[in-house]
Amino acid sequence: MKKLFKVALVAAGMLFAGNFAQAQSKIGHINFEQLVGLMPETKTLSAQIDAYKQTFVTQLTAMNTELQAKGKDFQDKSATMTDAVRVAKQNELQDLSKRFQDYQTTAQQQVEAKGNELTKPLVDKARAAIATVAKEKGYTYVLNSAQTDLIVSPDADDLMAAVKLKLALK
């Protein structure tokens, strides 16, 4: 009976040790921003975003020029204006300034939204390649080393080379 108990205890211990070994997680890391920057599509997307941004810059420049000219005109002529005209001109300048700021905010939001829309397929492609490499190599977690300060990270866990190979990047 004692011998059977010992055998059962040893078997249970081995089973527990086997399960513990399987539960170990393999963690890798990659600099995601660097990977996306290496992809050839990044240059094309950057040019498209810059062209889109330029449409707003042109309008903002025109609005700013108008605001500066009306502000200078107001300063030059404010001493000779009646109070009613001065107040009307001040209100006009404030309204123009508010429209300029509102347009600037809207332009920034639209450029950011367009950038997100254009880069989503590229980011998805990079994430898919990372997921494939991680699965092939048995990694359960992959950290973005660009956003995480890795105090200790062995060279063997850096997935950049494998993912670059998967995406056919140099």
mmCIF file of C-alpha atoms in Angstrom:
data_model
loop_
_atom_site.group_PDB
_atom_site.id
_atom_site.type_symbol
_atom_site.label_atom_id
_atom_site.label_comp_id
_atom_site.label_asym_id
_atom_site.label_seq_id
_atom_site.Cartn_x
_atom_site.Cartn_y
_atom_site.Cartn_z
ATOM 1 C CA MET A 1 0.000 0.000 0.000
ATOM 2 C CA LYS A 2 2.833 2.359 0.881
ATOM 3 C CA LYS A 3 4.578 1.514 -2.380
ATOM 4 C CA LEU A 4 1.416 2.215 -4.400
ATOM 5 C CA PHE A 5 1.011 5.523 -2.574
ATOM 6 C CA LYS A 6 4.622 6.506 -3.389
ATOM 7 C CA VAL A 7 4.178 5.587 -7.049
ATOM 8 C CA ALA A 8 0.962 7.618 -7.235
ATOM 9 C CA LEU A 9 2.666 10.576 -5.532
ATOM 10 C CA VAL A 10 5.611 10.449 -7.952
ATOM 11 C CA ALA A 11 3.251 10.168 -10.940
ATOM 12 C CA ALA A 12 1.204 13.123 -9.695
ATOM 13 C CA GLY A 13 4.416 15.118 -9.189
ATOM 14 C CA MET A 14 5.579 14.374 -12.730
ATOM 15 C CA LEU A 15 2.179 15.261 -14.126
ATOM 16 C CA PHE A 16 2.220 18.554 -12.223
ATOM 17 C CA ALA A 17 5.770 19.313 -13.395
ATOM 18 C CA GLY A 18 4.782 18.525 -16.995
ATOM 19 C CA ASN A 19 1.786 20.847 -16.832
ATOM 20 C CA PHE A 20 3.905 23.560 -15.213
ATOM 21 C CA ALA A 21 6.462 23.328 -18.012
ATOM 22 C CA GLN A 22 3.710 23.653 -20.621
ATOM 23 C CA ALA A 23 2.297 26.714 -18.880
ATOM 24 C CA GLN A 24 5.535 28.662 -19.358
ATOM 25 C CA SER A 25 5.026 31.630 -21.676
ATOM 26 C CA LYS A 26 7.505 32.648 -24.298
ATOM 27 C CA ILE A 27 7.805 36.427 -24.655
ATOM 28 C CA GLY A 28 9.287 38.254 -27.622
ATOM 29 C CA HIS A 29 9.697 41.903 -28.558
ATOM 30 C CA ILE A 30 9.821 44.011 -31.697
ATOM 31 C CA ASN A 31 10.082 47.727 -32.443
ATOM 32 C CA PHE A 32 6.738 48.121 -34.232
ATOM 33 C CA GLU A 33 7.296 51.707 -35.411
ATOM 34 C CA GLN A 34 10.672 50.793 -36.891
ATOM 35 C CA LEU A 35 9.108 47.825 -38.697
ATOM 36 C CA VAL A 36 6.341 49.981 -40.202
ATOM 37 C CA GLY A 37 8.938 52.598 -41.171
ATOM 38 C CA LEU A 38 10.888 49.966 -43.099
ATOM 39 C CA MET A 39 7.894 48.934 -45.174
ATOM 40 C CA PRO A 40 7.958 50.439 -48.696
ATOM 41 C CA GLU A 41 4.292 51.465 -48.491
ATOM 42 C CA THR A 42 5.186 53.943 -45.729
ATOM 43 C CA LYS A 43 6.801 56.396 -48.165
ATOM 44 C CA THR A 44 3.761 56.358 -50.450
ATOM 45 C CA LEU A 45 1.390 56.863 -47.527
ATOM 46 C CA SER A 46 3.507 59.679 -46.167
ATOM 47 C CA ALA A 47 3.377 61.462 -49.529
ATOM 48 C CA GLN A 48 -0.418 61.008 -49.711
ATOM 49 C CA ILE A 49 -0.890 62.385 -46.190
ATOM 50 C CA ASP A 50 1.387 65.352 -46.962
ATOM 51 C CA ALA A 51 -0.583 66.134 -50.132
ATOM 52 C CA TYR A 52 -3.845 65.961 -48.173
ATOM 53 C CA LYS A 53 -2.392 68.185 -45.464
ATOM 54 C CA GLN A 54 -1.266 70.726 -48.067
ATOM 55 C CA THR A 55 -4.878 71.393 -49.103
ATOM 56 C CA PHE A 56 -5.538 72.689 -45.595
ATOM 57 C CA VAL A 57 -2.242 74.564 -45.322
ATOM 58 C CA THR A 58 -3.093 76.611 -48.410
ATOM 59 C CA GLN A 59 -6.462 77.669 -46.986
ATOM 60 C CA LEU A 60 -4.984 78.356 -43.529
ATOM 61 C CA THR A 61 -2.262 80.516 -45.061
ATOM 62 C CA ALA A 62 -4.864 82.564 -46.946
ATOM 63 C CA MET A 63 -6.978 82.969 -43.812
ATOM 64 C CA ASN A 64 -3.933 83.978 -41.765
ATOM 65 C CA THR A 65 -2.870 86.528 -44.373
ATOM 66 C CA GLU A 66 -6.370 88.037 -44.328
ATOM 67 C CA LEU A 67 -6.380 88.110 -40.517
ATOM 68 C CA GLN A 68 -2.967 89.796 -40.383
ATOM 69 C CA ALA A 69 -3.918 92.377 -43.006
ATOM 70 C CA LYS A 70 -7.197 93.266 -41.271
ATOM 71 C CA GLY A 71 -5.422 93.410 -37.902
ATOM 72 C CA LYS A 72 -2.778 95.779 -39.242
ATOM 73 C CA ASP A 73 -5.434 97.902 -40.958
ATOM 74 C CA PHE A 74 -7.381 98.054 -37.682
ATOM 75 C CA GLN A 75 -4.287 99.143 -35.731
ATOM 76 C CA ASP A 76 -3.419 101.794 -38.314
ATOM 77 C CA LYS A 77 -6.922 103.273 -38.455
ATOM 78 C CA SER A 78 -8.272 102.626 -34.950
ATOM 79 C CA ALA A 79 -7.311 106.097 -33.705
ATOM 80 C CA THR A 80 -9.492 107.785 -36.336
ATOM 81 C CA MET A 81 -12.490 105.420 -36.019
ATOM 82 C CA THR A 82 -15.638 106.191 -34.140
ATOM 83 C CA ASP A 83 -16.441 103.958 -31.177
ATOM 84 C CA ALA A 84 -19.189 102.124 -33.057
ATOM 85 C CA VAL A 85 -16.945 101.388 -36.041
ATOM 86 C CA ARG A 86 -14.042 100.359 -33.744
ATOM 87 C CA VAL A 87 -16.288 97.884 -31.876
ATOM 88 C CA ALA A 88 -17.633 96.503 -35.156
ATOM 89 C CA LYS A 89 -14.103 96.056 -36.529
ATOM 90 C CA GLN A 90 -12.951 94.392 -33.274
ATOM 91 C CA ASN A 91 -15.886 91.996 -33.457
ATOM 92 C CA GLU A 92 -15.060 91.263 -37.087
ATOM 93 C CA LEU A 93 -11.427 90.535 -36.178
ATOM 94 C CA GLN A 94 -12.491 88.277 -33.291
ATOM 95 C CA ASP A 95 -14.895 86.415 -35.552
ATOM 96 C CA LEU A 96 -12.215 85.963 -38.216
ATOM 97 C CA SER A 97 -9.731 84.770 -35.573
ATOM 98 C CA LYS A 98 -12.263 82.261 -34.223
ATOM 99 C CA ARG A 99 -13.006 80.939 -37.717
ATOM 100 C CA PHE A 100 -9.253 80.564 -38.302
ATOM 101 C CA GLN A 101 -8.798 78.608 -35.056
ATOM 102 C CA ASP A 102 -11.853 76.439 -35.708
ATOM 103 C CA TYR A 103 -10.680 75.644 -39.234
ATOM 104 C CA GLN A 104 -7.201 74.848 -37.930
ATOM 105 C CA THR A 105 -8.640 72.418 -35.350
ATOM 106 C CA THR A 106 -10.908 70.793 -37.931
ATOM 107 C CA ALA A 107 -8.011 70.470 -40.380
ATOM 108 C CA GLN A 108 -5.832 68.756 -37.763
ATOM 109 C CA GLN A 109 -8.613 66.307 -36.926
ATOM 110 C CA GLN A 110 -9.278 65.524 -40.584
ATOM 111 C CA VAL A 111 -5.580 65.016 -41.371
ATOM 112 C CA GLU A 112 -5.245 62.697 -38.366
ATOM 113 C CA ALA A 113 -8.357 60.742 -39.406
ATOM 114 C CA LYS A 114 -7.109 60.455 -43.003
ATOM 115 C CA GLY A 115 -3.702 59.304 -41.745
ATOM 116 C CA ASN A 116 -5.314 56.634 -39.566
ATOM 117 C CA GLU A 117 -7.501 55.509 -42.466
ATOM 118 C CA LEU A 118 -4.541 55.240 -44.858
ATOM 119 C CA THR A 119 -2.175 53.523 -42.411
ATOM 120 C CA LYS A 120 -4.673 50.961 -41.078
ATOM 121 C CA PRO A 121 -4.027 48.381 -43.856
ATOM 122 C CA LEU A 122 -0.271 48.790 -43.402
ATOM 123 C CA VAL A 123 -0.500 48.374 -39.626
ATOM 124 C CA ASP A 124 -2.779 45.358 -40.067
ATOM 125 C CA LYS A 125 -0.281 43.782 -42.482
ATOM 126 C CA ALA A 126 2.584 44.305 -40.001
ATOM 127 C CA ARG A 127 0.527 42.920 -37.102
ATOM 128 C CA ALA A 128 -0.444 39.864 -39.154
ATOM 129 C CA ALA A 129 3.205 39.172 -40.003
ATOM 130 C CA ILE A 130 4.195 39.524 -36.350
ATOM 131 C CA ALA A 131 1.371 37.203 -35.286
ATOM 132 C CA THR A 132 2.419 34.625 -37.884
ATOM 133 C CA VAL A 133 6.076 34.720 -36.824
ATOM 134 C CA ALA A 134 5.105 34.567 -33.143
ATOM 135 C CA LYS A 135 2.925 31.533 -33.775
ATOM 136 C CA GLU A 136 5.615 29.810 -35.854
ATOM 137 C CA LYS A 137 8.241 30.379 -33.179
ATOM 138 C CA GLY A 138 5.963 29.569 -30.232
ATOM 139 C CA TYR A 139 5.713 33.031 -28.648
ATOM 140 C CA THR A 140 2.609 33.688 -26.571
ATOM 141 C CA TYR A 141 3.314 37.412 -26.039
ATOM 142 C CA VAL A 142 5.066 39.992 -28.215
ATOM 143 C CA LEU A 143 5.800 43.425 -26.750
ATOM 144 C CA ASN A 144 6.278 46.627 -28.722
ATOM 145 C CA SER A 145 9.772 47.646 -27.638
ATOM 146 C CA ALA A 146 9.222 51.179 -28.975
ATOM 147 C CA GLN A 147 6.594 51.813 -26.293
ATOM 148 C CA THR A 148 7.938 49.562 -23.560
ATOM 149 C CA ASP A 149 11.231 50.107 -21.828
ATOM 150 C CA LEU A 150 12.741 46.631 -21.815
ATOM 151 C CA ILE A 151 15.268 46.472 -19.021
ATOM 152 C CA VAL A 152 16.353 42.944 -19.908
ATOM 153 C CA SER A 153 15.667 41.407 -23.300
ATOM 154 C CA PRO A 154 17.797 38.639 -24.759
ATOM 155 C CA ASP A 155 18.754 38.988 -28.419
ATOM 156 C CA ALA A 156 17.050 35.690 -29.198
ATOM 157 C CA ASP A 157 13.659 37.167 -28.362
ATOM 158 C CA ASP A 158 13.871 40.094 -30.804
ATOM 159 C CA LEU A 159 11.515 39.160 -33.640
ATOM 160 C CA MET A 160 12.543 42.005 -35.999
ATOM 161 C CA ALA A 161 14.733 39.844 -38.252
ATOM 162 C CA ALA A 162 12.117 37.105 -38.611
ATOM 163 C CA VAL A 163 9.278 39.541 -39.342
ATOM 164 C CA LYS A 164 11.403 41.480 -41.838
ATOM 165 C CA LEU A 165 12.079 38.176 -43.579
ATOM 166 C CA LYS A 166 8.355 37.336 -43.544
ATOM 167 C CA LEU A 167 7.543 40.727 -45.140
ATOM 168 C CA ALA A 168 10.524 40.494 -47.556
ATOM 169 C CA LEU A 169 12.101 43.683 -46.176
ATOM 170 C CA LYS A 170 15.815 44.455 -46.113
#
